[in-house]
Amino acid sequence: MPYSIEIDLHGYTVESAGKVLTQRLKQLPNDVREVTVLHGFHGGTALRDMVRRYKNPKIERKILGLNQGETIFVIVSYNNKER
């Protein structure tokens, strides 16, 4: 059953947040289809900008919602990996 998870990057530096994202995506269970990344924006936009530029082969697309403090990664499903 597909589900989603959250990764909270509040309090991280840009460099350490990038490492956390890479590590968490590497360990992602196969049935996860969405990852909500909580990065905040009231303290500045450095984390938000890094997350929105972040690239990983597991990310099919990014959803930029109304909440400026989060970005949603839509994860590539095994059925769509040939794209």
PDB file of C-alpha atoms in Angstrom:
ATOM      1  CA  MET A   1       0.000   0.000   0.000  1.00  0.00           C
ATOM      2  CA  PRO A   2       1.620   3.303  -1.094  1.00  0.00           C
ATOM      3  CA  TYR A   3       2.139   5.954   1.502  1.00  0.00           C
ATOM      4  CA  SER A   4       4.044   9.129   2.233  1.00  0.00           C
ATOM      5  CA  ILE A   5       6.641  10.221   4.767  1.00  0.00           C
ATOM      6  CA  GLU A   6       7.959  13.538   6.068  1.00  0.00           C
ATOM      7  CA  ILE A   7      11.515  14.741   6.328  1.00  0.00           C
ATOM      8  CA  ASP A   8      11.916  17.710   8.660  1.00  0.00           C
ATOM      9  CA  LEU A   9      14.952  19.857   7.843  1.00  0.00           C
ATOM     10  CA  HIS A  10      14.319  22.627  10.386  1.00  0.00           C
ATOM     11  CA  GLY A  11      17.562  23.584  12.114  1.00  0.00           C
ATOM     12  CA  TYR A  12      19.891  22.039   9.512  1.00  0.00           C
ATOM     13  CA  THR A  13      22.436  23.907   7.450  1.00  0.00           C
ATOM     14  CA  VAL A  14      22.086  23.713   3.677  1.00  0.00           C
ATOM     15  CA  GLU A  15      25.006  21.277   3.463  1.00  0.00           C
ATOM     16  CA  SER A  16      23.792  18.966   6.221  1.00  0.00           C
ATOM     17  CA  ALA A  17      20.199  19.113   4.925  1.00  0.00           C
ATOM     18  CA  GLY A  18      21.389  17.933   1.499  1.00  0.00           C
ATOM     19  CA  LYS A  19      23.143  14.993   3.137  1.00  0.00           C
ATOM     20  CA  VAL A  20      20.030  14.127   5.153  1.00  0.00           C
ATOM     21  CA  LEU A  21      17.871  14.193   2.005  1.00  0.00           C
ATOM     22  CA  THR A  22      20.301  11.970   0.107  1.00  0.00           C
ATOM     23  CA  GLN A  23      20.527   9.472   2.962  1.00  0.00           C
ATOM     24  CA  ARG A  24      16.775   9.334   3.636  1.00  0.00           C
ATOM     25  CA  LEU A  25      15.948   8.906  -0.077  1.00  0.00           C
ATOM     26  CA  LYS A  26      18.545   6.148  -0.326  1.00  0.00           C
ATOM     27  CA  GLN A  27      16.816   4.266   2.520  1.00  0.00           C
ATOM     28  CA  LEU A  28      13.285   4.924   1.250  1.00  0.00           C
ATOM     29  CA  PRO A  29      10.963   1.898   1.403  1.00  0.00           C
ATOM     30  CA  ASN A  30       9.743   0.777  -2.029  1.00  0.00           C
ATOM     31  CA  ASP A  31       6.095   1.582  -1.329  1.00  0.00           C
ATOM     32  CA  VAL A  32       6.636   5.277  -0.514  1.00  0.00           C
ATOM     33  CA  ARG A  33       5.220   7.491  -3.280  1.00  0.00           C
ATOM     34  CA  GLU A  34       5.448  10.951  -1.710  1.00  0.00           C
ATOM     35  CA  VAL A  35       7.969  12.635   0.530  1.00  0.00           C
ATOM     36  CA  THR A  36       6.957  15.886   2.180  1.00  0.00           C
ATOM     37  CA  VAL A  37      10.060  17.908   2.952  1.00  0.00           C
ATOM     38  CA  LEU A  38       9.557  20.450   5.735  1.00  0.00           C
ATOM     39  CA  HIS A  39      12.119  23.199   5.289  1.00  0.00           C
ATOM     40  CA  GLY A  40      10.412  26.342   6.557  1.00  0.00           C
ATOM     41  CA  PHE A  41      10.903  29.779   5.086  1.00  0.00           C
ATOM     42  CA  HIS A  42      10.379  32.371   7.807  1.00  0.00           C
ATOM     43  CA  GLY A  43      14.033  32.178   8.865  1.00  0.00           C
ATOM     44  CA  GLY A  44      15.235  32.604   5.285  1.00  0.00           C
ATOM     45  CA  THR A  45      14.970  30.815   1.975  1.00  0.00           C
ATOM     46  CA  ALA A  46      18.319  28.974   1.751  1.00  0.00           C
ATOM     47  CA  LEU A  47      16.881  25.567   2.739  1.00  0.00           C
ATOM     48  CA  ARG A  48      13.788  26.034   0.589  1.00  0.00           C
ATOM     49  CA  ASP A  49      15.888  26.994  -2.417  1.00  0.00           C
ATOM     50  CA  MET A  50      18.227  24.018  -1.918  1.00  0.00           C
ATOM     51  CA  VAL A  51      15.308  21.571  -1.616  1.00  0.00           C
ATOM     52  CA  ARG A  52      13.614  22.931  -4.718  1.00  0.00           C
ATOM     53  CA  ARG A  53      16.862  22.636  -6.732  1.00  0.00           C
ATOM     54  CA  TYR A  54      17.764  19.242  -5.237  1.00  0.00           C
ATOM     55  CA  LYS A  55      18.066  16.427  -7.776  1.00  0.00           C
ATOM     56  CA  ASN A  56      17.786  12.695  -7.192  1.00  0.00           C
ATOM     57  CA  PRO A  57      16.821   9.912  -9.615  1.00  0.00           C
ATOM     58  CA  LYS A  58      14.063   8.791  -7.243  1.00  0.00           C
ATOM     59  CA  ILE A  59      12.237  12.129  -7.605  1.00  0.00           C
ATOM     60  CA  GLU A  60       9.766  12.107 -10.484  1.00  0.00           C
ATOM     61  CA  ARG A  61       8.531  15.646  -9.879  1.00  0.00           C
ATOM     62  CA  LYS A  62       8.127  18.259  -7.155  1.00  0.00           C
ATOM     63  CA  ILE A  63       4.919  19.851  -5.948  1.00  0.00           C
ATOM     64  CA  LEU A  64       5.156  23.422  -4.718  1.00  0.00           C
ATOM     65  CA  GLY A  65       1.988  23.905  -2.709  1.00  0.00           C
ATOM     66  CA  LEU A  66       0.460  26.861  -0.959  1.00  0.00           C
ATOM     67  CA  ASN A  67       2.539  26.201   2.150  1.00  0.00           C
ATOM     68  CA  GLN A  68       5.854  27.856   1.328  1.00  0.00           C
ATOM     69  CA  GLY A  69       7.532  25.928   4.141  1.00  0.00           C
ATOM     70  CA  GLU A  70       7.231  22.548   2.463  1.00  0.00           C
ATOM     71  CA  THR A  71       7.979  20.867  -0.837  1.00  0.00           C
ATOM     72  CA  ILE A  72       6.520  17.508  -1.874  1.00  0.00           C
ATOM     73  CA  PHE A  73       8.637  15.035  -3.837  1.00  0.00           C
ATOM     74  CA  VAL A  74       6.644  12.599  -5.960  1.00  0.00           C
ATOM     75  CA  ILE A  75       8.687   9.416  -5.992  1.00  0.00           C
ATOM     76  CA  VAL A  76       9.199   7.345  -9.131  1.00  0.00           C
ATOM     77  CA  SER A  77       7.292   4.093  -8.903  1.00  0.00           C
ATOM     78  CA  TYR A  78       8.936   0.938 -10.170  1.00  0.00           C
ATOM     79  CA  ASN A  79       6.273   0.736 -12.893  1.00  0.00           C
ATOM     80  CA  ASN A  80       7.322   4.147 -14.281  1.00  0.00           C
ATOM     81  CA  LYS A  81      11.132   3.861 -14.013  1.00  0.00           C
ATOM     82  CA  GLU A  82      11.638   3.333 -17.749  1.00  0.00           C
ATOM     83  CA  ARG A  83      10.820   6.979 -18.486  1.00  0.00           C
TER      84      ARG A  83
END
